C-alpha cells in the first residue's frame, strides 16, 4: 500500500491514490498521514521504493509506536543501514534492486553469511542454483555471493526492523524515568541538554567495565556525551525488565502495573550522574541508591560470539529476546563488549552475537574503546584542526540554505559537532571488508571517506528539500483539483435532489390521474346503460376517450423528460407540470360540460320520442273515431253527420301540428348526432397526431418546451 500510494502521489494520479487510501483502515491511514508529515522518515522509507521487495515487511499499523519511542536518530540510522546493505550488495544498481523478489528477501533476512558456516552453506547453494535472485544471470549471482559472504553481521530487512523496535522501546522506556520529554523532542536531544560533564576529568571519559569497575579514557566533550548516552542504553539492556514503563498523565485507570525495582532506579541515577547527566528526576531517583564498592581494575571479559551446532535459531534473531538470553549475557552487556570489533567464524551464532548486532544497527560502531588511559585510537578523536576544516568545507553558503526548513538549518549549524560525534549517522565503516586492520593510516582514510559522504549527503538533503517544495506545490494544485471535483459532486447531489422532487410531483400527478380514471370509469359505468339506446351518447364516449388519450400522451411526455434535471431545466419542467395540471382541469370541466349537454340532449330526444308516440296514438284514435262516425252517419240524420264531419276536421288540424313537432325534434337529434361524430373524429385525429409526436420525441426529432412540441434544429 505504501509503495502504491507514493507512486501515484509522484505521478499525480489522484483518483488511483484515493482508491488505495480507501482500502486502508482508519488507523493505518492516520499512521501513514503522520509518517508523511516527517520529511526525514518519508525520505528514509521512500528510499526502499527502489527495492519494492523489501516493503513486504512494512507495518503501517505499528508506525504510531515508532513515533512514540522518540528516538528518531537511532531509528533513522537503522533504516539507512538496511538501505546501505542492499545497495552495496547489488553494486548500487537500481535496475538490479528492482529485480529482487520477495522470496529472496525472506530467504536472506536474519542470516549471518560470514559468522555462521551453516547459514553460508545454505545460502551459497540457493544463490548459485538460482533459487533466490532468480531474475539474475549466473555471472551476476556469483558476484552477489562473493559480496555477500564477506558480510559479518545479520542480514537486515524491514521485517527485522519492526521486530527490533520492540527492543528499543523497552530500553527507552527505562531511560525516560530520568527526564521529562517535551513535545517534538527526541531522547538524545533531551539528554544532551542535561549533560553537564561536571564529574569527568579534563579530556577524559568514564567507561564502565562491569557493575563495580570503571576506567577513564581520553575523549573530547562530544565523545564523552556519546559514550555516556550509549552506556545508559547498555544499562537499560541489562535491567529493563526491572524498570518498566513509567505511567504519566492525568486520570490514569486503575490497572495492574509491573513492580518497579527502586534499587535499579537508584543505580541508574548514580550511573547517569557519574557519566555527567544531571536533572531533577535523576536527583530524586538517587534517594533509592545503595553504596557500591567502585574498585579500579583492568579485568575484562569477552563473550562468546559463535558456537558449534545450529546456535541461535532464526526466529530468535529479532524481536524481544528470551529471559535466558539476558541472564546468560547480562555480564557482557557493557560498552566495551558491545563495541568489540573482533569477528569469529563457527557453525552457528550465539545470543550475544544477536544482541550486539541489534545494538549496532541502532547506534552504529564508529570507533573502538581503548584498553587503558593511553593514546586514544584515531577513530575516537581526530585532530582539532582537521575537524574544523572539515566542518567549514561541509557548511554550505547562506544563499544556498536560506530556504531550508528550521530543522535542516539546525542540522547545518551543528554539522561540526555531528562530525566529531559520528554516533547516529550512517556507519562510516564499509559494511563489507576483507580484514579488520586498525592501523592509523587506514583509519584516517576511513575518516576522510566519511567526511566526503557527509558532504554528499548534505547536498542530497538540499536537493531533496527543493524536490519537496515542488511536491508541495503539486500537492496544492492536486488539492485544488480535488476541491473542484467535490464541488462537482455537490452539484450532482443537488441535481439528484431536484430530480427526486420532480419524481414526487410526478407521483402526485399520477395520483390525480388515477383519481380521474376512477371518476371516468364510474361515469362510463353509469352511461353504459344508455349507450345501446342512444347513438349520440356513443359520440360523447369517443370524445371522452380522445381527451383521455391526449392527457395520457402529455403525462408520457413528462416521464420521457424526467431525467432533464438541474437549474433552469428543473424550473421549466415544473412550469410544464403546472400547465399540464391546468390542462387537466380544463379537460375535466369540458368533460363535465359535454356530459351535461349529452344528458340534456337525451332528455330532449326522449321527450320527442314520447311526443311522436302520442301523435301516433292520437292518429289511430282519430281513425277509429272516423270509422265509427262513418258507420253511425249512415244510420243517423244528416245533421249529426255534419257535426261529426266538423269534429273530424278539427282533429285533422291537430295531427299535422304534432307530427311537425316530432320531426323538428328528430332533426335536432340528427344534427347533434352528426356534431358528436365530427368531434369524435377530431379527437381521434388529435390522438393520432399526438402519438406521432410522441414517437418523434422518442427518436429525438422533437422536444417539449412550455407544454408545446418544438422541432430540433
XYZ file of C-alpha atoms in Angstrom:
713
model
C 0.000 0.000 0.000
C 2.786 2.420 0.861
C 4.503 1.816 -2.483
C 1.299 2.309 -4.470
C 0.272 5.490 -2.649
C 3.702 7.097 -3.003
C 3.870 6.024 -6.654
C 0.535 7.648 -7.516
C 1.419 10.753 -5.474
C 4.533 11.209 -7.557
C 2.618 10.536 -10.788
C -0.172 12.946 -9.704
C -2.853 10.304 -10.266
C -5.228 11.432 -7.538
C -8.029 9.020 -8.389
C -5.826 5.942 -8.085
C -4.220 7.323 -4.932
C -7.618 7.843 -3.274
C -8.609 4.291 -4.229
C -5.636 2.898 -2.260
C -6.330 5.230 0.677
C -9.867 3.855 0.912
C -8.550 0.287 1.128
C -6.770 1.077 4.412
C -8.392 1.091 7.818
C -8.760 4.494 9.543
C -5.965 3.528 11.964
C -3.496 2.741 9.170
C -4.491 5.836 7.204
C -3.865 8.009 10.278
C -0.428 6.425 10.828
C 0.576 6.924 7.204
C -0.526 10.570 7.192
C 1.550 11.139 10.318
C 4.551 9.479 8.649
C 4.278 11.740 5.603
C 4.490 14.789 7.894
C 8.069 13.842 8.890
C 10.360 14.586 5.954
C 13.285 12.543 7.282
C 11.153 9.452 7.854
C 9.449 9.894 4.491
C 12.783 10.138 2.680
C 14.090 7.082 4.539
C 11.108 4.898 3.638
C 10.973 6.319 0.101
C 14.494 5.023 -0.434
C 13.032 1.487 -0.279
C 10.846 2.217 -3.312
C 13.914 1.262 -5.351
C 13.727 -2.136 -3.598
C 9.998 -2.988 -3.704
C 10.563 -6.492 -2.344
C 11.773 -5.063 0.984
C 8.408 -3.361 1.563
C 6.903 -6.778 2.273
C 7.969 -6.164 5.881
C 6.356 -2.701 6.066
C 3.970 -2.427 9.042
C 1.868 0.709 8.726
C -0.288 -0.376 11.676
C 2.645 -0.021 14.146
C 4.051 3.314 12.937
C 2.417 5.143 15.845
C 4.550 3.069 18.242
C 7.672 4.047 16.295
C 6.849 7.745 16.718
C 6.092 7.277 20.429
C 9.590 5.902 21.147
C 11.049 9.384 20.420
C 14.391 8.012 19.176
C 14.456 9.439 15.657
C 18.263 9.402 15.369
C 18.596 5.715 16.207
C 15.647 4.669 14.033
C 16.886 6.628 11.020
C 20.345 5.071 11.463
C 18.765 1.601 11.319
C 16.822 2.464 8.128
C 19.956 3.848 6.460
C 21.821 0.700 7.496
C 19.235 -1.505 5.731
C 19.343 0.558 2.556
C 23.164 0.663 2.508
C 23.435 -3.116 2.872
C 21.204 -3.922 -0.092
C 22.656 -1.131 -2.214
C 26.223 -2.347 -1.689
C 25.170 -5.951 -2.210
C 23.822 -5.037 -5.675
C 26.606 -2.549 -6.535
C 24.170 0.424 -6.260
C 22.436 -0.733 -9.455
C 18.802 0.478 -9.328
C 17.739 -1.867 -12.125
C 19.165 -4.820 -10.178
C 17.394 -3.661 -6.989
C 14.064 -3.699 -8.805
C 14.646 -7.332 -9.848
C 14.953 -8.612 -6.274
C 11.830 -10.603 -5.397
C 10.118 -11.237 -2.075
C 11.284 -14.852 -1.916
C 14.886 -13.661 -1.995
C 14.287 -11.185 0.839
C 12.590 -13.813 3.034
C 15.376 -16.357 2.471
C 18.177 -13.851 3.038
C 16.943 -11.914 6.095
C 18.255 -12.907 9.547
C 21.125 -14.956 8.045
C 24.760 -14.491 9.120
C 26.674 -15.496 5.951
C 30.194 -14.854 7.325
C 29.921 -15.806 11.014
C 27.773 -18.937 10.538
C 29.130 -21.594 8.211
C 25.757 -23.356 8.261
C 23.996 -20.208 7.009
C 26.731 -19.678 4.412
C 26.397 -23.193 3.012
C 22.621 -22.956 2.672
C 22.748 -19.512 1.056
C 25.536 -20.457 -1.341
C 23.539 -23.325 -2.813
C 20.400 -21.223 -3.182
C 22.191 -18.260 -4.756
C 24.287 -20.192 -7.259
C 21.441 -22.539 -8.229
C 19.103 -19.625 -8.868
C 16.550 -20.479 -6.171
C 16.968 -16.906 -4.961
C 17.978 -13.954 -7.133
C 16.199 -15.935 -9.826
C 15.937 -12.932 -12.155
C 19.717 -12.544 -12.286
C 22.185 -14.253 -14.588
C 24.699 -16.842 -13.364
C 27.541 -14.334 -13.531
C 25.557 -11.778 -11.546
C 24.676 -14.366 -8.880
C 28.324 -15.325 -8.494
C 29.236 -11.666 -7.978
C 26.424 -11.292 -5.426
C 27.642 -14.342 -3.486
C 31.213 -13.031 -3.480
C 29.995 -9.814 -1.848
C 27.502 -11.500 0.478
C 29.924 -13.980 2.035
C 32.078 -11.092 3.344
C 29.200 -9.550 5.324
C 29.963 -10.061 9.032
C 26.590 -9.182 10.556
C 22.982 -10.388 10.408
C 21.274 -9.549 7.112
C 18.816 -6.675 7.822
C 15.285 -6.139 6.465
C 12.185 -4.108 7.298
C 10.651 -7.157 8.953
C 13.627 -7.362 11.330
C 13.492 -3.572 11.835
C 9.892 -3.524 13.067
C 10.557 -6.528 15.306
C 13.647 -4.922 16.859
C 11.710 -1.717 17.518
C 10.177 -3.646 20.413
C 13.641 -3.911 21.985
C 14.396 -0.216 21.506
C 11.026 0.681 23.005
C 11.633 -1.300 26.200
C 15.163 0.113 26.575
C 13.971 3.685 26.005
C 11.087 3.373 28.491
C 13.705 2.584 31.112
C 15.681 5.808 30.436
C 12.576 8.017 30.363
C 12.423 7.782 34.159
C 15.349 10.236 34.296
C 13.904 13.012 32.146
C 10.684 14.686 31.066
C 10.413 14.849 27.290
C 8.945 17.965 25.737
C 6.766 17.698 22.619
C 8.668 17.059 19.369
C 11.955 16.490 21.202
C 13.895 13.233 20.920
C 15.500 11.447 23.827
C 19.037 12.154 22.580
C 18.394 15.904 22.311
C 16.847 15.948 25.769
C 19.796 14.032 27.273
C 22.177 16.435 25.528
C 20.517 19.361 27.293
C 21.001 17.837 30.765
C 24.606 16.788 30.095
C 26.915 18.885 32.329
C 30.178 16.880 32.291
C 30.881 18.019 35.855
C 32.077 14.668 37.162
C 34.569 13.941 34.370
C 38.224 14.862 34.222
C 39.517 17.190 31.572
C 39.681 15.441 28.194
C 38.684 12.095 29.710
C 35.588 9.906 29.661
C 34.329 7.308 32.108
C 33.907 3.793 30.711
C 32.053 1.181 32.752
C 33.719 -2.216 32.527
C 31.407 -4.055 34.963
C 28.927 -3.229 37.712
C 31.736 -2.013 40.020
C 34.630 -1.382 37.643
C 35.195 1.882 35.725
C 38.018 3.115 33.517
C 38.824 6.540 32.131
C 39.895 7.171 28.555
C 40.862 10.359 26.733
C 37.999 11.869 24.736
C 36.564 15.188 23.634
C 33.328 16.545 25.197
C 31.264 15.351 22.254
C 32.702 11.838 22.510
C 32.115 11.830 26.287
C 28.451 12.689 25.665
C 28.089 9.906 23.101
C 29.804 7.342 25.343
C 27.681 8.321 28.343
C 24.480 8.115 26.337
C 25.360 4.671 24.985
C 26.391 3.351 28.408
C 22.978 4.294 29.797
C 21.404 2.260 26.999
C 23.720 -0.645 27.885
C 22.416 -0.409 31.471
C 18.845 -0.444 30.102
C 19.645 -3.545 28.065
C 20.692 -5.327 31.258
C 17.898 -4.225 33.619
C 14.919 -3.003 31.598
C 12.908 -5.941 32.973
C 13.235 -4.414 36.460
C 12.313 -0.900 35.283
C 9.027 -0.985 33.308
C 7.460 1.959 31.530
C 6.626 4.960 33.695
C 2.945 5.836 33.778
C 2.330 9.529 33.159
C -0.671 11.769 32.590
C -3.956 12.512 34.361
C -6.967 10.336 35.120
C -4.984 7.109 34.924
C -7.026 3.924 35.041
C -6.623 1.537 37.955
C -4.867 -1.216 36.027
C -2.345 -3.660 37.492
C 1.192 -2.448 36.844
C 4.525 -4.291 36.956
C 6.583 -3.892 40.090
C 9.404 -1.350 39.760
C 12.755 -2.278 41.300
C 13.617 1.009 43.022
C 17.148 -0.214 43.702
C 17.770 -0.439 39.960
C 16.348 3.068 39.557
C 18.840 4.330 42.107
C 21.743 2.517 40.392
C 20.722 4.005 37.029
C 20.555 7.502 38.526
C 24.010 7.089 40.124
C 25.453 5.899 36.810
C 23.876 8.808 34.918
C 25.308 11.354 37.351
C 28.741 9.691 37.223
C 28.649 9.920 33.405
C 27.816 13.658 33.536
C 23.986 13.858 33.363
C 22.006 15.853 35.912
C 18.285 16.574 36.271
C 15.665 16.889 38.983
C 14.402 13.410 38.154
C 17.903 11.938 38.477
C 18.413 13.611 41.851
C 15.067 12.250 43.065
C 15.892 8.711 41.940
C 19.277 8.780 43.685
C 17.463 8.536 47.004
C 16.911 4.841 46.228
C 20.589 4.140 45.521
C 22.831 1.927 47.651
C 26.553 2.393 48.075
C 28.748 0.181 45.896
C 32.465 -0.540 46.033
C 33.937 1.084 42.902
C 37.298 -0.609 42.513
C 39.578 0.288 39.575
C 40.762 -2.824 37.811
C 41.722 -3.920 34.340
C 39.683 -7.122 34.495
C 37.921 -7.793 31.205
C 35.517 -10.427 29.942
C 34.974 -11.421 26.370
C 31.658 -13.035 25.407
C 31.331 -15.959 23.033
C 30.163 -14.976 19.537
C 29.996 -18.338 17.780
C 29.182 -21.897 18.789
C 29.073 -25.445 17.483
C 25.761 -26.685 16.171
C 22.913 -24.573 14.847
C 23.298 -21.896 17.517
C 20.631 -19.166 17.775
C 17.555 -20.113 15.740
C 16.320 -17.618 13.142
C 13.042 -16.954 14.952
C 15.041 -15.677 17.975
C 17.382 -13.424 15.964
C 14.972 -10.458 16.093
C 12.260 -9.135 18.363
C 12.215 -9.258 22.158
C 14.943 -11.637 23.418
C 14.229 -14.504 25.768
C 14.785 -14.187 29.515
C 17.569 -16.777 29.411
C 19.406 -14.663 26.798
C 19.595 -11.717 29.227
C 20.504 -13.909 32.150
C 23.275 -15.586 30.185
C 24.697 -12.399 28.619
C 23.995 -9.803 31.323
C 27.660 -9.740 32.419
C 28.757 -8.827 28.853
C 26.273 -6.042 28.021
C 28.764 -3.207 28.550
C 30.060 -0.643 26.107
C 33.458 -2.274 25.582
C 31.995 -5.674 24.676
C 29.293 -4.105 22.510
C 31.955 -2.115 20.593
C 34.370 -5.034 20.286
C 35.244 -5.225 16.565
C 36.563 -8.790 16.581
C 34.925 -11.324 14.278
C 34.846 -15.108 14.570
C 33.517 -17.923 12.440
C 31.682 -21.027 13.610
C 28.815 -23.287 12.736
C 26.236 -21.088 14.460
C 25.948 -17.720 16.215
C 25.184 -17.098 19.901
C 22.506 -14.969 21.552
C 25.124 -12.311 22.412
C 26.039 -12.032 18.729
C 22.404 -11.293 18.039
C 22.107 -8.673 20.876
C 25.268 -6.895 19.770
C 24.037 -6.908 16.160
C 20.749 -5.269 17.220
C 22.583 -2.618 19.262
C 24.960 -1.741 16.404
C 22.119 -1.423 13.887
C 20.527 1.275 16.030
C 23.672 3.059 17.250
C 26.499 2.046 14.891
C 30.146 1.489 15.830
C 32.186 4.445 14.525
C 35.044 3.848 16.991
C 36.543 1.308 19.411
C 37.239 1.656 23.123
C 40.924 1.697 24.221
C 42.059 -0.690 26.938
C 43.725 1.895 29.186
C 44.335 5.615 29.649
C 46.952 5.714 26.930
C 46.770 7.222 23.466
C 43.282 7.212 22.116
C 42.539 5.392 18.895
C 42.275 7.812 15.970
C 38.643 6.696 15.489
C 37.629 8.471 18.689
C 39.367 11.838 18.443
C 40.507 13.468 15.218
C 42.933 16.388 15.238
C 41.004 19.516 16.147
C 42.259 21.444 13.134
C 41.128 18.696 10.748
C 37.648 18.666 12.325
C 37.301 22.445 11.990
C 38.438 22.376 8.355
C 36.029 19.521 7.608
C 33.200 21.425 9.254
C 33.949 24.559 7.209
C 34.171 22.588 3.960
C 30.817 20.895 4.589
C 28.946 24.052 5.660
C 27.074 25.444 2.623
C 26.843 29.178 1.980
C 23.951 31.233 3.347
C 22.339 31.870 -0.019
C 22.156 28.173 -0.813
C 20.499 27.242 2.521
C 18.359 30.329 3.043
C 15.213 28.422 2.080
C 15.899 25.340 4.213
C 13.389 24.442 6.968
C 14.310 25.150 10.563
C 15.266 21.561 11.416
C 17.566 21.390 8.347
C 19.108 24.771 9.245
C 19.803 23.486 12.752
C 21.365 20.404 11.171
C 23.678 22.605 9.095
C 24.670 24.792 12.076
C 25.586 21.774 14.201
C 27.435 19.848 11.479
C 30.795 20.313 13.212
C 29.627 18.635 16.386
C 27.903 15.877 14.441
C 31.144 15.136 12.605
C 33.002 14.694 15.886
C 30.336 12.504 17.476
C 29.507 10.466 14.367
C 27.317 8.296 16.517
C 23.955 8.456 14.846
C 24.900 8.854 11.176
C 25.268 6.017 8.649
C 28.088 3.655 9.564
C 31.353 5.170 8.249
C 32.965 1.762 8.065
C 32.319 -0.255 4.927
C 29.741 -2.949 5.556
C 31.840 -5.470 3.637
C 35.567 -5.599 4.492
C 38.138 -8.322 3.991
C 40.179 -7.545 7.152
C 39.948 -5.688 10.498
C 43.174 -3.694 10.341
C 43.450 -0.933 12.975
C 46.387 0.967 11.548
C 46.142 4.728 11.879
C 46.632 5.418 8.182
C 43.721 3.176 7.286
C 41.551 4.777 9.968
C 42.374 8.303 8.746
C 41.435 7.249 5.226
C 38.100 5.973 6.558
C 37.502 9.285 8.336
C 38.149 11.245 5.136
C 35.790 8.972 3.234
C 33.217 9.575 5.921
C 33.611 13.345 5.568
C 33.155 13.070 1.828
C 29.977 11.047 2.305
C 28.703 13.632 4.770
C 29.199 16.355 2.159
C 27.330 14.361 -0.475
C 24.545 13.549 1.984
C 24.131 17.230 2.811
C 23.934 18.111 -0.859
C 21.353 15.375 -1.366
C 19.315 16.797 1.515
C 19.336 20.237 -0.118
C 18.206 18.732 -3.416
C 15.529 16.673 -1.691
C 14.340 19.826 0.075
C 13.812 21.525 -3.278
C 12.057 18.413 -4.538
C 9.807 18.518 -1.502
C 8.929 22.135 -2.252
C 7.972 21.141 -5.790
C 5.929 18.235 -4.480
C 4.153 20.574 -2.043
C 3.258 22.906 -4.906
C 1.950 19.982 -6.918
C 0.052 18.725 -3.866
C -1.560 22.160 -3.528
C -2.713 22.028 -7.136
C -3.982 18.487 -6.576
C -5.955 19.710 -3.552
C -7.479 22.483 -5.662
C -8.472 19.945 -8.282
C -9.923 17.735 -5.595
C -11.931 20.707 -4.301
C -13.244 21.301 -7.814
C -14.302 17.659 -8.029
C -16.013 17.882 -4.679
C -17.922 20.927 -5.945
C -18.995 18.926 -8.990
C -20.143 16.105 -6.727
C -22.097 18.616 -4.631
C -23.804 19.978 -7.726
C -24.618 16.485 -8.870
C -26.167 15.725 -5.485
C -28.219 18.921 -5.764
C -29.430 17.870 -9.196
C -30.365 14.452 -7.847
C -32.311 16.130 -5.024
C -34.169 18.227 -7.592
C -34.850 15.099 -9.603
C -36.341 13.485 -6.505
C -38.618 16.498 -6.059
C -39.758 16.180 -9.658
C -40.416 12.492 -9.137
C -42.533 13.349 -6.103
C -44.510 15.822 -8.216
C -44.930 13.190 -10.921
C -46.197 10.748 -8.318
C -48.711 13.362 -7.196
C -49.734 13.839 -10.831
C -50.133 10.079 -11.227
C -52.288 10.016 -8.112
C -54.530 12.685 -9.534
C -54.611 10.856 -12.851
C -55.668 7.695 -11.037
C -58.456 9.543 -9.277
C -59.580 10.969 -12.616
C -59.527 7.493 -14.148
C -61.695 6.261 -11.318
C -64.159 9.083 -11.893
C -64.225 8.462 -15.635
C -64.765 4.749 -15.044
C -67.693 5.457 -12.739
C -69.215 7.805 -15.304
C -68.707 5.258 -18.023
C -70.441 2.645 -15.903
C -73.421 4.921 -15.396
C -73.615 5.831 -19.080
C -73.259 2.295 -20.477
C -76.941 1.689 -19.761
C -77.942 4.390 -22.265
C -75.245 3.663 -24.859
C -77.204 0.990 -26.721
C -80.336 3.087 -26.957
C -78.698 6.440 -27.737
C -76.117 6.690 -30.624
C -75.394 10.323 -29.701
C -74.053 9.190 -26.359
C -71.546 6.914 -28.111
C -70.182 10.029 -29.766
C -69.743 11.571 -26.318
C -67.900 8.434 -25.138
C -65.454 8.616 -28.078
C -64.868 12.256 -27.213
C -64.058 11.277 -23.623
C -61.693 8.575 -24.839
C -59.911 11.051 -27.143
C -59.449 13.503 -24.256
C -58.194 10.696 -22.043
C -55.641 9.567 -24.652
C -54.442 13.159 -25.077
C -53.921 13.500 -21.351
C -52.038 10.173 -21.209
C -49.818 11.372 -24.080
C -48.933 14.525 -22.145
C -48.154 12.524 -18.987
C -45.943 10.142 -21.022
C -44.075 13.136 -22.482
C -43.338 14.374 -18.965
C -41.982 10.978 -17.954
C -39.799 10.836 -21.084
C -38.176 14.076 -19.994
C -37.892 13.426 -16.250
C -34.101 12.918 -16.451
C -33.582 16.532 -17.526
C -32.667 17.858 -14.083
C -30.694 20.725 -12.770
C -31.066 24.509 -12.566
C -33.304 26.270 -15.149
C -34.325 22.934 -16.718
C -35.874 21.839 -13.399
C -37.825 25.091 -13.129
C -39.017 24.807 -16.741
C -40.223 21.254 -16.133
C -42.065 22.384 -13.038
C -43.837 25.086 -15.067
C -44.752 22.488 -17.682
C -46.167 20.282 -14.925
C -48.341 23.163 -13.677
C -49.546 23.890 -17.218
C -50.397 20.227 -17.702
C -52.324 20.248 -14.446
C -54.310 23.263 -15.669
C -54.979 21.478 -18.956
C -56.180 18.507 -16.959
C -58.599 20.697 -15.028
C -59.886 22.259 -18.261
C -60.375 18.804 -19.767
C -62.329 17.741 -16.694
C -64.561 20.806 -16.977
C -65.031 20.158 -20.709
C -65.978 16.559 -19.988
C -68.461 17.633 -17.349
C -69.964 20.235 -19.673
C -70.234 17.738 -22.529
C -71.784 15.205 -20.170
C -74.405 17.747 -19.114
C -75.103 18.647 -22.763
C -75.480 14.986 -23.668
C -77.847 14.426 -20.777
C -79.886 17.432 -21.889
C -79.943 16.103 -25.471
C -81.043 12.708 -24.176
C -83.886 14.305 -22.278
C -84.983 16.228 -25.373
C -84.769 13.117 -27.555
C -86.782 11.108 -25.047
C -89.395 13.862 -24.985
C -89.533 13.981 -28.809
C -89.919 10.208 -28.976
C -92.703 10.226 -26.442
C -94.430 13.052 -28.350
C -94.220 11.107 -31.604
C -95.669 8.042 -29.945
C -98.515 10.127 -28.531
C -99.140 11.602 -32.018
C -99.377 8.098 -33.489
C -101.743 7.023 -30.752
C -103.896 10.065 -31.417
C -103.859 9.265 -35.150
C -105.105 5.740 -34.544
C -107.781 7.043 -32.205
C -108.859 9.586 -34.794
C -109.065 6.902 -37.497
C -111.103 4.704 -35.237
C -113.380 7.570 -34.452
C -113.718 8.348 -38.180
C -114.771 4.774 -38.907
C -117.234 4.791 -36.039
C -118.552 8.126 -37.177
C -118.958 6.873 -40.763
C -120.955 3.829 -39.566
C -123.158 5.871 -37.332
C -123.603 8.510 -40.070
C -125.341 6.024 -42.270
C -127.975 5.409 -39.602
C -128.357 8.935 -38.246
C -129.583 12.026 -39.764
C -127.750 14.496 -41.883
C -127.335 16.965 -39.060
C -125.423 14.505 -36.926
C -123.194 13.763 -39.933
C -122.348 17.410 -40.273
C -121.323 17.614 -36.607
C -119.136 14.531 -36.942
C -117.524 15.919 -40.082
C -116.644 19.186 -38.340
C -115.115 17.321 -35.374
C -113.019 15.244 -37.721
C -111.698 18.325 -39.428
C -110.601 19.842 -36.093
C -108.720 16.671 -35.169
C -107.105 16.631 -38.614
C -105.751 20.092 -37.892
C -104.169 18.909 -34.556
C -102.454 15.867 -36.097
C -100.149 17.739 -38.545
C -99.032 20.074 -35.775
C -97.953 17.188 -33.510
C -96.129 15.417 -36.332
C -94.296 18.562 -37.294
C -93.050 18.988 -33.709
C -91.759 15.387 -33.646
C -89.988 15.830 -36.957
C -88.300 19.018 -35.691
C -87.065 17.256 -32.593
C -85.759 14.317 -34.635
C -83.916 16.793 -36.872
C -82.242 18.369 -33.863
C -81.171 14.925 -32.603
C -79.722 14.099 -36.026
C -77.793 17.380 -36.010
C -76.378 16.623 -32.524
C -75.532 13.143 -33.702
C -73.531 14.496 -36.677
C -71.826 17.038 -34.445
C -70.768 14.309 -31.990
C -69.402 12.192 -34.835
C -67.402 15.161 -36.077
C -65.984 15.848 -32.593
C -65.065 12.199 -32.175
C -63.217 12.189 -35.494
C -61.373 15.370 -34.493
C -60.383 13.771 -31.164
C -59.160 10.639 -32.917
C -57.103 12.789 -35.302
C -55.623 14.662 -32.296
C -54.734 11.358 -30.610
C -53.074 10.041 -33.769
C -51.213 13.342 -34.151
C -50.067 13.182 -30.511
C -48.937 9.561 -30.904
C -46.914 10.623 -33.955
C -45.302 13.422 -31.930
C -44.507 11.036 -29.081
C -42.667 8.743 -31.490
C -40.779 11.769 -32.840
C -39.839 12.780 -29.261
C -38.548 9.244 -28.608
C -36.464 9.433 -31.777
C -35.055 12.820 -30.709
C -36.731 14.774 -33.541
C -38.953 16.851 -31.204
C -38.787 18.078 -27.590
C -41.324 19.578 -25.176
C -40.946 23.269 -24.264
C -43.584 25.148 -22.304
C -46.228 22.465 -22.951
C -45.625 22.661 -26.712
C -43.691 20.459 -29.083
C -40.593 22.020 -30.634
C -38.612 20.639 -33.544
C -34.860 20.207 -33.013
C -32.630 22.315 -35.285
